[in-house]
PDB file of C-alpha atoms in Angstrom:
ATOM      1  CA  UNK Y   1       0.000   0.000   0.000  1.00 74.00           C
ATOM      2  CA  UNK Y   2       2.815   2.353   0.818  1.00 77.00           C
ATOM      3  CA  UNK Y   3       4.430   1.499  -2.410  1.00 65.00           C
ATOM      4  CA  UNK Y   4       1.048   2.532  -4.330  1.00 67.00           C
ATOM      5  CA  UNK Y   5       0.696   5.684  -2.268  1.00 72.00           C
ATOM      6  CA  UNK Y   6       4.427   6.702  -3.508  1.00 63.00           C
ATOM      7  CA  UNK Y   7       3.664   5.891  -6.922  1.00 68.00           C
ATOM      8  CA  UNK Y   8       0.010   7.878  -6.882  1.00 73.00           C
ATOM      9  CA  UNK Y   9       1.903  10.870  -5.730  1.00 70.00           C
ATOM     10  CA  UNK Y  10       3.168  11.120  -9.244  1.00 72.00           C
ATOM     11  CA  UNK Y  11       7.413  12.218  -7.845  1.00 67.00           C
ATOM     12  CA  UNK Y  12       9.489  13.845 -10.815  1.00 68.00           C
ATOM     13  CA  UNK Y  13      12.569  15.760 -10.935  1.00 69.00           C
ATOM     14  CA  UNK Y  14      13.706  18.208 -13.563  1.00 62.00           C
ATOM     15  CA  UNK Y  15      16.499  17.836 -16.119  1.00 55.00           C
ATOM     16  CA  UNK Y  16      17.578  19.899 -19.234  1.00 63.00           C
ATOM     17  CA  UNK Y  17      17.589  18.379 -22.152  1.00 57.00           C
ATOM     18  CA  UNK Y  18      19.812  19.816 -25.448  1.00 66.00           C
ATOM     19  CA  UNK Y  19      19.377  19.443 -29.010  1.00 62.00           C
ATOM     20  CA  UNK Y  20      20.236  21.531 -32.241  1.00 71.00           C
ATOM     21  CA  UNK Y  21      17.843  22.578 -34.431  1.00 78.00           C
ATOM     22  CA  UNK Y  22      18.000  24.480 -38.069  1.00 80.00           C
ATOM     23  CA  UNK Y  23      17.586  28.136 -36.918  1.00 87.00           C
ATOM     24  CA  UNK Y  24      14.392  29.792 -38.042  1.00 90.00           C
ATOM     25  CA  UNK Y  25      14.828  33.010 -39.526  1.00 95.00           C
ATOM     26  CA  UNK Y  26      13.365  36.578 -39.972  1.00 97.00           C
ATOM     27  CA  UNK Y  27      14.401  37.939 -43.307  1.00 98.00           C
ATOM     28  CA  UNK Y  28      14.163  41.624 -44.291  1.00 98.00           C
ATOM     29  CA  UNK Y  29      15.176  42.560 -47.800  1.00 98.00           C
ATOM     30  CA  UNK Y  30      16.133  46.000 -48.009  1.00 98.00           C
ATOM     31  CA  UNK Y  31      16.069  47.228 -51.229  1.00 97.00           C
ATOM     32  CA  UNK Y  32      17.618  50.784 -53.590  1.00 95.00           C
ATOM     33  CA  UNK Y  33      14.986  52.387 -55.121  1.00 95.00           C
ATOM     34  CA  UNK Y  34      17.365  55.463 -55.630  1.00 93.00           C
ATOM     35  CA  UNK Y  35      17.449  57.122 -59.010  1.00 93.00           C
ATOM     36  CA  UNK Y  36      21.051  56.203 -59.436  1.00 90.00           C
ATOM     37  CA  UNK Y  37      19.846  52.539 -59.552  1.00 91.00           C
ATOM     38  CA  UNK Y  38      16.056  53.355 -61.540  1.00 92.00           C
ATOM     39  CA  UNK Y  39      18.392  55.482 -64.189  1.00 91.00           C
ATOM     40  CA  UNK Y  40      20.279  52.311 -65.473  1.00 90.00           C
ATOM     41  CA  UNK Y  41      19.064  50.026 -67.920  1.00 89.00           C
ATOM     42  CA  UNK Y  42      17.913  46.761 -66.225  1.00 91.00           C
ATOM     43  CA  UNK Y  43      19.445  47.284 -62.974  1.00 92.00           C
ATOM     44  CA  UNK Y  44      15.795  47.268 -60.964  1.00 94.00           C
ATOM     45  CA  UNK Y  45      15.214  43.828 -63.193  1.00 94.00           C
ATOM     46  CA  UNK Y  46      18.750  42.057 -62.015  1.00 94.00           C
ATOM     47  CA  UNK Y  47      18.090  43.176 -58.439  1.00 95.00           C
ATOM     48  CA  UNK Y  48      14.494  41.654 -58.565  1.00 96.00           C
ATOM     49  CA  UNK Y  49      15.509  38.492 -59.944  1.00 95.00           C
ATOM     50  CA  UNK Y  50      18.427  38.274 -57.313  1.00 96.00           C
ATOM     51  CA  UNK Y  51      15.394  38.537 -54.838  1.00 97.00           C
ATOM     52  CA  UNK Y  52      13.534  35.966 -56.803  1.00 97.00           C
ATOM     53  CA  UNK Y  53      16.657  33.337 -56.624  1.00 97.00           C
ATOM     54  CA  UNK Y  54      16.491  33.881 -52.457  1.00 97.00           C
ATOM     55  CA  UNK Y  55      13.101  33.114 -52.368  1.00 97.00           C
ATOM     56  CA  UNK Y  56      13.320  30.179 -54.774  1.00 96.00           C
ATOM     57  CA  UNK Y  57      16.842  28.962 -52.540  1.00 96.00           C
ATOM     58  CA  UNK Y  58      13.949  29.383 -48.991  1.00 95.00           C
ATOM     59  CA  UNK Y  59      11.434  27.244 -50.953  1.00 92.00           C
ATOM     60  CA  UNK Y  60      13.950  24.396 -51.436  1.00 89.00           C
ATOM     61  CA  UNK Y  61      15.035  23.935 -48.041  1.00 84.00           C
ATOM     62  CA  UNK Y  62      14.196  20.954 -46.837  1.00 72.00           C
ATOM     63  CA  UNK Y  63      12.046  22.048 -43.511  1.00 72.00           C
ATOM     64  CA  UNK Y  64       8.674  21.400 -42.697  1.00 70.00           C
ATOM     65  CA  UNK Y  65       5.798  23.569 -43.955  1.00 65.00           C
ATOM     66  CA  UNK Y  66       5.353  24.926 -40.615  1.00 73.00           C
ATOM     67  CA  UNK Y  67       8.824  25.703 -39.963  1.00 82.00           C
ATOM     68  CA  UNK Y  68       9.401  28.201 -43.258  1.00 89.00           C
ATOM     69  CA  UNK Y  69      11.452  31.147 -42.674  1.00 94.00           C
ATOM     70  CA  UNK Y  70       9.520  34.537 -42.447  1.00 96.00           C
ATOM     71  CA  UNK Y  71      10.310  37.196 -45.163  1.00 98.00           C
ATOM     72  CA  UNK Y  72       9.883  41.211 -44.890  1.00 98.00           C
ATOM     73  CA  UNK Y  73      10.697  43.649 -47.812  1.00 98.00           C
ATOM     74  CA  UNK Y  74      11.448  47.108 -47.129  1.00 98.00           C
ATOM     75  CA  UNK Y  75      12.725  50.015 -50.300  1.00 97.00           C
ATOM     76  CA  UNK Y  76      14.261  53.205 -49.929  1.00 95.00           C
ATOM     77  CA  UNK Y  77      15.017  56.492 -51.726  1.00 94.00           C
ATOM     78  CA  UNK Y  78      14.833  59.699 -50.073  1.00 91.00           C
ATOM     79  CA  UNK Y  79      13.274  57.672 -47.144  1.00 92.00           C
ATOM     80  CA  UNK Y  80      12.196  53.804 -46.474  1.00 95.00           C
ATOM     81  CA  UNK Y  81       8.799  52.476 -47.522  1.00 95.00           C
ATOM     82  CA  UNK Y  82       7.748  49.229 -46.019  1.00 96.00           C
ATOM     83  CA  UNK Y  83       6.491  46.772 -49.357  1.00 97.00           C
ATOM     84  CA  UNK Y  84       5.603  43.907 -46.945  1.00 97.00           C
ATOM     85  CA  UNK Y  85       5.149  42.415 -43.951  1.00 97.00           C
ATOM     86  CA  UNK Y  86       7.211  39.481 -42.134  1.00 97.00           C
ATOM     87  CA  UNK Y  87       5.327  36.620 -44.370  1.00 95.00           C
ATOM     88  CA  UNK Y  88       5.790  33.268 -45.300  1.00 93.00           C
ATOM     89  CA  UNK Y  89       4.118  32.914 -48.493  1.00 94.00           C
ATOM     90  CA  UNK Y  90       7.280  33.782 -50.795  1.00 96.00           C
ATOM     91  CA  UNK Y  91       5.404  33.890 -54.377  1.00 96.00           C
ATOM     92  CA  UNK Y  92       2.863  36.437 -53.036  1.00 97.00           C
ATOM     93  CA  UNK Y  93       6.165  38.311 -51.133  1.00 97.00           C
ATOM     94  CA  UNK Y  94       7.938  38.538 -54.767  1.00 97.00           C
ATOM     95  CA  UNK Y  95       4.596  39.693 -56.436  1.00 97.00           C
ATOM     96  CA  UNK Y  96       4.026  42.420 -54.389  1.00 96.00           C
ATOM     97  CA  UNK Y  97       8.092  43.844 -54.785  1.00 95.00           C
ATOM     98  CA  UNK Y  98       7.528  43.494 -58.702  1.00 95.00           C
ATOM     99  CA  UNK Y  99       4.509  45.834 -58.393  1.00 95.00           C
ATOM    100  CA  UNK Y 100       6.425  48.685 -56.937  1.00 95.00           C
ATOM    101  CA  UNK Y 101       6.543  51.363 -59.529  1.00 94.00           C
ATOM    102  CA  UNK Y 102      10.137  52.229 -59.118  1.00 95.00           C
ATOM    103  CA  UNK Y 103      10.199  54.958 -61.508  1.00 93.00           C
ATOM    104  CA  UNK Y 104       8.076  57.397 -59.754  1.00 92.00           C
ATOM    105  CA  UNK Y 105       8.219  59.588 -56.497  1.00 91.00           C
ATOM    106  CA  UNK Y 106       8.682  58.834 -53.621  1.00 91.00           C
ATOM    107  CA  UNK Y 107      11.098  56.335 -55.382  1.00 95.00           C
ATOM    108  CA  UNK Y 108      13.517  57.302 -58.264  1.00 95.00           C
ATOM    109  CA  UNK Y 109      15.358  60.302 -55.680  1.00 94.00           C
ATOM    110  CA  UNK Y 110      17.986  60.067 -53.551  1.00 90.00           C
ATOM    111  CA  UNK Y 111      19.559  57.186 -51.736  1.00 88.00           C
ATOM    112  CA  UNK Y 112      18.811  57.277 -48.014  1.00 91.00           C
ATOM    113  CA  UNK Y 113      20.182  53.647 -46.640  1.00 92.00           C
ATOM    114  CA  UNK Y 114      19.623  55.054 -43.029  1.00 93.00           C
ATOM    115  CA  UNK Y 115      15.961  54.778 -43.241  1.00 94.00           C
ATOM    116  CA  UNK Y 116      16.203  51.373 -45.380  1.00 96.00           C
ATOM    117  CA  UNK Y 117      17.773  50.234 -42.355  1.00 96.00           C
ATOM    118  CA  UNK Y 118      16.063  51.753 -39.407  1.00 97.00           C
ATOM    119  CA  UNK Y 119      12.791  51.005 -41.078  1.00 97.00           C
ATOM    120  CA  UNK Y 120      13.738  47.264 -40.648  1.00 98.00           C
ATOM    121  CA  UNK Y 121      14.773  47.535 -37.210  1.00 97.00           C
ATOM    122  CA  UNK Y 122      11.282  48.971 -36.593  1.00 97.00           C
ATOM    123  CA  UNK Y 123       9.791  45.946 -38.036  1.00 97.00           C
ATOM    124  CA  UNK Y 124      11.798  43.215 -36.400  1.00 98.00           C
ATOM    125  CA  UNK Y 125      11.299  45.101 -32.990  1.00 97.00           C
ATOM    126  CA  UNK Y 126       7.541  45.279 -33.921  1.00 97.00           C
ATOM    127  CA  UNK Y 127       7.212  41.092 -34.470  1.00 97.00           C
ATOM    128  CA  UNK Y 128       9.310  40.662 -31.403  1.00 97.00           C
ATOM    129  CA  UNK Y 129       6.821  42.600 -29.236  1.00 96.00           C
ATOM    130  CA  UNK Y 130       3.575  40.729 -30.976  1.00 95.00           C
ATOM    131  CA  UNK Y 131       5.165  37.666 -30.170  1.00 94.00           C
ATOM    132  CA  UNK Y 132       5.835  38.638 -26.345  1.00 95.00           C
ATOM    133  CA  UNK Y 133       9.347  39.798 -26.203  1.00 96.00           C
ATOM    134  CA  UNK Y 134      10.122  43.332 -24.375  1.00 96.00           C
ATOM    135  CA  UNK Y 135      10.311  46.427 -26.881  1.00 96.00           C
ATOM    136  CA  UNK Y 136      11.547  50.013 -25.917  1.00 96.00           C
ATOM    137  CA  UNK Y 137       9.223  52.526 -24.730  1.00 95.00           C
ATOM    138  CA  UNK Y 138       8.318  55.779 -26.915  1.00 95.00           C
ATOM    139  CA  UNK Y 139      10.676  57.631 -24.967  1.00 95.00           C
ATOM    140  CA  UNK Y 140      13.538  55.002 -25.490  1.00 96.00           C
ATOM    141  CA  UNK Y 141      12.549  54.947 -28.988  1.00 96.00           C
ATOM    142  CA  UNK Y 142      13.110  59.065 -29.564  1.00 94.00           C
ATOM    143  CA  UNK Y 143      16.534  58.710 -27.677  1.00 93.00           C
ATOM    144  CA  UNK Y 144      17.670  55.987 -30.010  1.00 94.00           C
ATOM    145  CA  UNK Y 145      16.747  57.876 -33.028  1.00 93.00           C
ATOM    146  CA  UNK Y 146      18.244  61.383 -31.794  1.00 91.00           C
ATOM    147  CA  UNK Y 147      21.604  58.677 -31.394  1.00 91.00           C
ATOM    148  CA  UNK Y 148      21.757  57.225 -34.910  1.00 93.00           C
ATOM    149  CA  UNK Y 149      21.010  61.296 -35.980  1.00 91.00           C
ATOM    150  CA  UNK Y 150      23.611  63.180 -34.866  1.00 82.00           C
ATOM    151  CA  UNK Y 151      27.206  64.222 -35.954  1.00 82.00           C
ATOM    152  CA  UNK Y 152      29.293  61.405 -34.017  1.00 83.00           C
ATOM    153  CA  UNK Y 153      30.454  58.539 -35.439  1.00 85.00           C
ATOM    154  CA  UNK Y 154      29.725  55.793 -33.063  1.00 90.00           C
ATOM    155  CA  UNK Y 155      26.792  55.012 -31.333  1.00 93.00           C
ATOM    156  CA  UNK Y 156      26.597  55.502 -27.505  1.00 91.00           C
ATOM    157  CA  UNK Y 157      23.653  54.555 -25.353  1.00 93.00           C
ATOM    158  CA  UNK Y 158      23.111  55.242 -21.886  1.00 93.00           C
ATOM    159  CA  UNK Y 159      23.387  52.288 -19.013  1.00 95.00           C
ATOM    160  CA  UNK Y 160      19.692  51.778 -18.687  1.00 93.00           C
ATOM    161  CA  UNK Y 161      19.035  51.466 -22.744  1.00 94.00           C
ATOM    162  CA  UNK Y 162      22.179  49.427 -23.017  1.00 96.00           C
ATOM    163  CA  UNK Y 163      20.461  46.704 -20.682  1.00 96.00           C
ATOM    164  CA  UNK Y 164      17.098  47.222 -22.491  1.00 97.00           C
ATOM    165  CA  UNK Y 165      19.098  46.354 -25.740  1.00 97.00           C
ATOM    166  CA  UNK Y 166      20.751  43.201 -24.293  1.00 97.00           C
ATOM    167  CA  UNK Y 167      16.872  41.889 -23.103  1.00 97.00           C
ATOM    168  CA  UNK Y 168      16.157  42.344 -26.620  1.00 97.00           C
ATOM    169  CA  UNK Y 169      19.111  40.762 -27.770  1.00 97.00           C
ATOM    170  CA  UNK Y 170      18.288  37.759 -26.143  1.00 95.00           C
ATOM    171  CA  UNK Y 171      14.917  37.402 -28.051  1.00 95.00           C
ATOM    172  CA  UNK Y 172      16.009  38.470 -31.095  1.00 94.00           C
ATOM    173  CA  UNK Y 173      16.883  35.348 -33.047  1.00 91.00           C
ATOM    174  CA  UNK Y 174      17.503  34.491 -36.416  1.00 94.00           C
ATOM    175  CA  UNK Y 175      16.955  38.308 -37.747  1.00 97.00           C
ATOM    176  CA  UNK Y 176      19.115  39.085 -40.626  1.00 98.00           C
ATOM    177  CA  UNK Y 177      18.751  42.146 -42.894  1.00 98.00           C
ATOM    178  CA  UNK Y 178      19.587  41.449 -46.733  1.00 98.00           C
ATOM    179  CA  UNK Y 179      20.627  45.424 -48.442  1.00 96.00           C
ATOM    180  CA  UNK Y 180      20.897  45.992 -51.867  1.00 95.00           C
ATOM    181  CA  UNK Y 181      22.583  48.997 -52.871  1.00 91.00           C
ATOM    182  CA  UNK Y 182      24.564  50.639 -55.665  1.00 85.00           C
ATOM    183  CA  UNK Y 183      26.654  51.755 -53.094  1.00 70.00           C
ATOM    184  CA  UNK Y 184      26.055  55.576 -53.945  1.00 66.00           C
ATOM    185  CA  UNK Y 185      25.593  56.424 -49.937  1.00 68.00           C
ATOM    186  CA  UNK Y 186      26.837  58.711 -47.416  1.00 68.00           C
ATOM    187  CA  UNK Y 187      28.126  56.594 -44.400  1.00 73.00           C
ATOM    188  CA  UNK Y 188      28.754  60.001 -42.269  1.00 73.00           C
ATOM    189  CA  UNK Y 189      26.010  61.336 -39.973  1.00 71.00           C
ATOM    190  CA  UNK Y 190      23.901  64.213 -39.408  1.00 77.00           C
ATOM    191  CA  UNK Y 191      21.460  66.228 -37.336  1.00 79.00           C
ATOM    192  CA  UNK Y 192      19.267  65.487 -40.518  1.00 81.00           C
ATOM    193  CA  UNK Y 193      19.472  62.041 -41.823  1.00 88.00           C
ATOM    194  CA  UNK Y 194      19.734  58.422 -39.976  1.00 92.00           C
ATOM    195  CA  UNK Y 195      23.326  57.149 -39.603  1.00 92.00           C
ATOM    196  CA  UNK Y 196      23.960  53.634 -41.527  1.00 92.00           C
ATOM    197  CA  UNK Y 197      26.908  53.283 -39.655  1.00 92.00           C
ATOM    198  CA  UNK Y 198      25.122  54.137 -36.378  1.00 94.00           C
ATOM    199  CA  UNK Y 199      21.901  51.527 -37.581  1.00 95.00           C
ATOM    200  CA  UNK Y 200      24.581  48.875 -38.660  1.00 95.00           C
ATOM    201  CA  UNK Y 201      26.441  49.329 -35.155  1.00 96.00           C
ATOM    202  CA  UNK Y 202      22.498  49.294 -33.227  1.00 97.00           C
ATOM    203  CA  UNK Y 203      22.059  46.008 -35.389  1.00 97.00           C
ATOM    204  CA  UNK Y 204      25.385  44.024 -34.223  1.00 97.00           C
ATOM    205  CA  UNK Y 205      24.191  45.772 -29.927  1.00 97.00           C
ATOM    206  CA  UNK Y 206      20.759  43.390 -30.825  1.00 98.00           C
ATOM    207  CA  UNK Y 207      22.410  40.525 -32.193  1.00 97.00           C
ATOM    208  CA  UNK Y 208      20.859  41.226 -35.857  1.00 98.00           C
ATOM    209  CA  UNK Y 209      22.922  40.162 -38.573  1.00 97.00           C
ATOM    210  CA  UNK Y 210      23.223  42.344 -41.693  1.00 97.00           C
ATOM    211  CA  UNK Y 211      24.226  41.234 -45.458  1.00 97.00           C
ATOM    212  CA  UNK Y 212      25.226  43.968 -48.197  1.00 94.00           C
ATOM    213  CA  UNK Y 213      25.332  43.562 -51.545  1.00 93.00           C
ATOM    214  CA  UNK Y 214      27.170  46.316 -53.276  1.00 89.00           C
ATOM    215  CA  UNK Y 215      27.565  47.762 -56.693  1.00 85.00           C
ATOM    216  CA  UNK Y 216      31.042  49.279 -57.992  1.00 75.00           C
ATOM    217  CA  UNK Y 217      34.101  49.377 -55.692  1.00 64.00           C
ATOM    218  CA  UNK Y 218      34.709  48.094 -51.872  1.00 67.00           C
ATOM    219  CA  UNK Y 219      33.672  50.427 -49.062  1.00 75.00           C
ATOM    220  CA  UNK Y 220      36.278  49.182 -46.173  1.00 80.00           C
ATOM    221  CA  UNK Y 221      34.655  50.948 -43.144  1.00 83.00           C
ATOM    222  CA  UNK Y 222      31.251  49.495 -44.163  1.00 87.00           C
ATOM    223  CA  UNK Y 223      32.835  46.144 -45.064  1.00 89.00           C
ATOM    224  CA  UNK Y 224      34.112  45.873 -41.304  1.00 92.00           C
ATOM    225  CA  UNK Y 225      31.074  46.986 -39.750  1.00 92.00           C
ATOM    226  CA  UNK Y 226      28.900  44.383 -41.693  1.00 94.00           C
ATOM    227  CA  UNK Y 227      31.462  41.667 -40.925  1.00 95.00           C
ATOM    228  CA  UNK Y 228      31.098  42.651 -36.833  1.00 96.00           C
ATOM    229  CA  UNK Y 229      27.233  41.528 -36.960  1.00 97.00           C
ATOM    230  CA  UNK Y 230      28.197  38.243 -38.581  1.00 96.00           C
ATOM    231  CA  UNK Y 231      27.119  39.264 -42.327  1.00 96.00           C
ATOM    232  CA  UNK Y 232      28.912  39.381 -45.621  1.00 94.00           C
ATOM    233  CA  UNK Y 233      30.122  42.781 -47.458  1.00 92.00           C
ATOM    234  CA  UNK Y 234      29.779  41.444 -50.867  1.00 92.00           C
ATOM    235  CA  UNK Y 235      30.397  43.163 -54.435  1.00 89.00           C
ATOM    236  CA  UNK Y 236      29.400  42.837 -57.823  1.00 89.00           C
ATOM    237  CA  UNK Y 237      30.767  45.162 -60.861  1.00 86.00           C
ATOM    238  CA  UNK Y 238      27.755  46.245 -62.578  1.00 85.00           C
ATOM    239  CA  UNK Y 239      24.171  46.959 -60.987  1.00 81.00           C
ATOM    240  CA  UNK Y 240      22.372  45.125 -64.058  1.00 83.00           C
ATOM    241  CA  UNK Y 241      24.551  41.798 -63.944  1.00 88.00           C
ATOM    242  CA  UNK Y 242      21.870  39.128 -63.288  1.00 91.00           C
ATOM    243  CA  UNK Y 243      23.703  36.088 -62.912  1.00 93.00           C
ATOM    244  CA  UNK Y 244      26.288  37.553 -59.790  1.00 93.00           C
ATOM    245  CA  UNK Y 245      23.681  38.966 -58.283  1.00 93.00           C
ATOM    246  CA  UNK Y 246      21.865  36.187 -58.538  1.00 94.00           C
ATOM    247  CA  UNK Y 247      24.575  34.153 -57.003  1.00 95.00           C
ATOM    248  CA  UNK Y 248      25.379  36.267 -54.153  1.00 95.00           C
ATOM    249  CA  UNK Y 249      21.761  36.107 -52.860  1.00 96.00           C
ATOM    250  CA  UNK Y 250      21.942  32.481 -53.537  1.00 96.00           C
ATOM    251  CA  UNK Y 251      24.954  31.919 -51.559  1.00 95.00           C
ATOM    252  CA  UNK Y 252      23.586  34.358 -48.524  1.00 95.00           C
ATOM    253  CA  UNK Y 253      20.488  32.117 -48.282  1.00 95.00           C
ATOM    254  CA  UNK Y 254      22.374  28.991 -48.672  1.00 94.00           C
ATOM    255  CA  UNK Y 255      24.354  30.361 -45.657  1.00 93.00           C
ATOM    256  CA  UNK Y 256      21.557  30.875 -43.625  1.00 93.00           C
ATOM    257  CA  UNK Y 257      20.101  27.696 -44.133  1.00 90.00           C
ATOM    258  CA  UNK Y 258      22.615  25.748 -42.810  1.00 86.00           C
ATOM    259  CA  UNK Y 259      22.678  27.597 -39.610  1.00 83.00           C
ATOM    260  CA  UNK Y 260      21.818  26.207 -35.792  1.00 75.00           C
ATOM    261  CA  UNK Y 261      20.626  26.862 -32.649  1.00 71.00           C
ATOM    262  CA  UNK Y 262      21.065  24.781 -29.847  1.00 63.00           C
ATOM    263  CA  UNK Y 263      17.517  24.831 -27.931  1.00 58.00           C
ATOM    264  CA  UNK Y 264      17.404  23.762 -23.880  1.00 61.00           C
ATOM    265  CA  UNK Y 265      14.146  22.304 -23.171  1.00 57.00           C
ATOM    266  CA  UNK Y 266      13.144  22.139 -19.335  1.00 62.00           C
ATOM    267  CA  UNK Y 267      12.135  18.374 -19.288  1.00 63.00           C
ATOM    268  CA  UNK Y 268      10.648  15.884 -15.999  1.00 70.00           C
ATOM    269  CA  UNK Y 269      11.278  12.821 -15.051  1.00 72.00           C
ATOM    270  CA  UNK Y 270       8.466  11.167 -13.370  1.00 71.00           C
ATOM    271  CA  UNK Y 271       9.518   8.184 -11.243  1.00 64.00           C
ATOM    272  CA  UNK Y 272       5.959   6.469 -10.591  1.00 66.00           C
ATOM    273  CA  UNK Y 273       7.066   3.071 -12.319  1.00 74.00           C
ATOM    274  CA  UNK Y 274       9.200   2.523  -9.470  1.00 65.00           C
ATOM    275  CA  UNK Y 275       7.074   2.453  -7.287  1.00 69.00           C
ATOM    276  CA  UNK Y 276       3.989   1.112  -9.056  1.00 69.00           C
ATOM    277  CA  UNK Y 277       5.683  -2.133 -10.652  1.00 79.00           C
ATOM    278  CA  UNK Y 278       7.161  -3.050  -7.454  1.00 77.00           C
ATOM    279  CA  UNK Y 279       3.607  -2.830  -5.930  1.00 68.00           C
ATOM    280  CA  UNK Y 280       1.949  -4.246  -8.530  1.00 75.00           C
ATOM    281  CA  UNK Y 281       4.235  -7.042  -8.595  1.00 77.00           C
ATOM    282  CA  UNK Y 282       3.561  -7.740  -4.527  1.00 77.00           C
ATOM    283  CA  UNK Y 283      -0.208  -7.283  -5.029  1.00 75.00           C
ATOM    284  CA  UNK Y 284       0.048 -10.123  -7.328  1.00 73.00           C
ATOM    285  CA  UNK Y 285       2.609 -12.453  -5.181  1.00 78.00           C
ATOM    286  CA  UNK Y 286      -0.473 -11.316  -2.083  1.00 73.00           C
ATOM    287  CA  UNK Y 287      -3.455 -12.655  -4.175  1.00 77.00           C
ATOM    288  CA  UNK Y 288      -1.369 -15.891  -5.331  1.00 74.00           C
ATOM    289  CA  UNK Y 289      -0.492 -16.639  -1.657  1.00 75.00           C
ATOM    290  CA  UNK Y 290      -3.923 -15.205  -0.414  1.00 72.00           C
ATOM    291  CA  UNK Y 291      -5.728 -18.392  -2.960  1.00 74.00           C
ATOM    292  CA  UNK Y 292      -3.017 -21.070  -2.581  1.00 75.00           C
ATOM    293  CA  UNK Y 293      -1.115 -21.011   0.466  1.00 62.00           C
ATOM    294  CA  UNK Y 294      -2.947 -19.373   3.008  1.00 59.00           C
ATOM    295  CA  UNK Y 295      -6.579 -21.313   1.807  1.00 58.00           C
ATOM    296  CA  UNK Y 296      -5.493 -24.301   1.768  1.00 61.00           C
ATOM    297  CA  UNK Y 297      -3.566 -23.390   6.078  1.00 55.00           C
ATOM    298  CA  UNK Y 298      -7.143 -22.186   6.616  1.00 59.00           C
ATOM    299  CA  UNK Y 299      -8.980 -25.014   5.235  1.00 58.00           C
ATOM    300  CA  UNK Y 300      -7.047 -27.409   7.063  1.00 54.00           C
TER     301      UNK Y 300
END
């Protein structure tokens, strides 16, 4: 009886148990709408069938259905317009980027990466909040902007946003930002216009990885500063080649996909059977003795 008690109290300890896992991602393509790229021949074409080739590369992977990677598209001129959501469904994704009339305002102007970039940190902060992670409050939100404004060169946060940032951090995985760019881009800041230097540098503080894909010749500074978040500065000669640029967002996806995580699950380890087989296995070796043995003493 004592053994059944035990084993209807239902004792467990815990344990951790670890296992590696292909690391979901949340994609956001961040795409030059400037008139430096819209001016030459075929150069919006190449850059939209590079983004075709990524989402063909996601589509092959061999994951489940409910484990596809979640795609956002952002494009920028004078400022950053977002095209779409973080989605899954990659054909409608790619429709919805080839409708963009590139040609005409607010599109076709000048080439203001900044806001490409800070338009995609808004969105991945935005899904991380919706799915229950901490975000920065509206006050936290006009400091951080009035830091990647401004005429210094690096980014400096105060104590308590720095901890904010490394909560985030923690919550933020499998972000990567994808830029396409003819490189035409001022990486100095201003009172007036968002720092890509300063984004990039806010990016690598939440663990958000960034990719560039550049036209013309190598930028060192920004080829450092995308290498610190864990990306790939990567260059192609002409804007309107589609075959390397086709290639290069190949290779970036193929990159991705073959990234882990290793995931700790918080497991029990209930520890009834060992005290309901044993007690089981007396209640039987009772009965048999109760029918046999002790009838056949009480009989006689």
């Amino acid at each position: 009886m004592t053994l059944l008690i035990l084993s209807a109290a239902d004792l467990w300890l815990g344990y951790e148990e670890t296992s590696k896992k292909y690391l979901l991602h949340n994609y956001v393509l961040i795409n030059d709408g400037s008139g430096s790229m819209v001016g030459v021949p075929d150069a919006i074409p190449a850059m939209l069938s590079g983004n075709r080739i990524f989402f063909e590369t996601l589509k092959q992977s061999d994951r489940k259905d409910d484990e596809r990677d979640l795609v956002a598209q952002v494009v920028f001129s004078n400022g950053a317009y977002v095209v779409s959501y973080f989605r899954e469904d990659y054909d409608n994704l790619m429709r919805k980027m080839e409708l963009t009339n590139w040609t005409s305002p607010p599109l076709n102007m000048g080439t203001d990466a900044g806001s490409g970039l800070w338009s995609a940190l808004q969105l991945s902060l935005k899904k991380n909040q919706q799915n229950g992670g901490h975000a920065y409050t509206n006050e936290e939100m006009k400091f951080l902007i009035a830091r990647v404004r401004g005429m210094e060169s690096e980014l400096s946060l105060n104590k308590a946003l720095e901890e904010k940032t490394n909560v985030i951090r923690n919550e933020l995985n499998g972000y990567v930002f994808i830029v396409f760019t003819d490189g035409m881009f001022d990486l100095s800041s201003s009172p007036e216009f968002i720092s890509p230097t300063k984004t990039i540098q806010l990016c690598k503080k939440l663990g958000i990885k960034v990719y560039v894909i550049s036209v013309g010749s190598a930028n060192g500074e920004l080829s450092e500063l995308v290498k610190s978040t864990g990306g790939t500065m990567m260059f192609i000669k002409t804007n309107n080649d589609r075959k390397a640029i086709a290639a290069l967002y190949k290779k970036t996806a193929e990159e991705e996909l073959r990234s882990t995580k290793n995931f700790v699950e918080q497991k029990k380890r209930y520890y009834y059977k060992w005290f309901a087989i044993p007690a089981l296995a007396l209640l039987f070796i009772w009965i048999v003795l109760k029918n046999t043995v002790s009838r056949s003493l009480t009989e006689s």
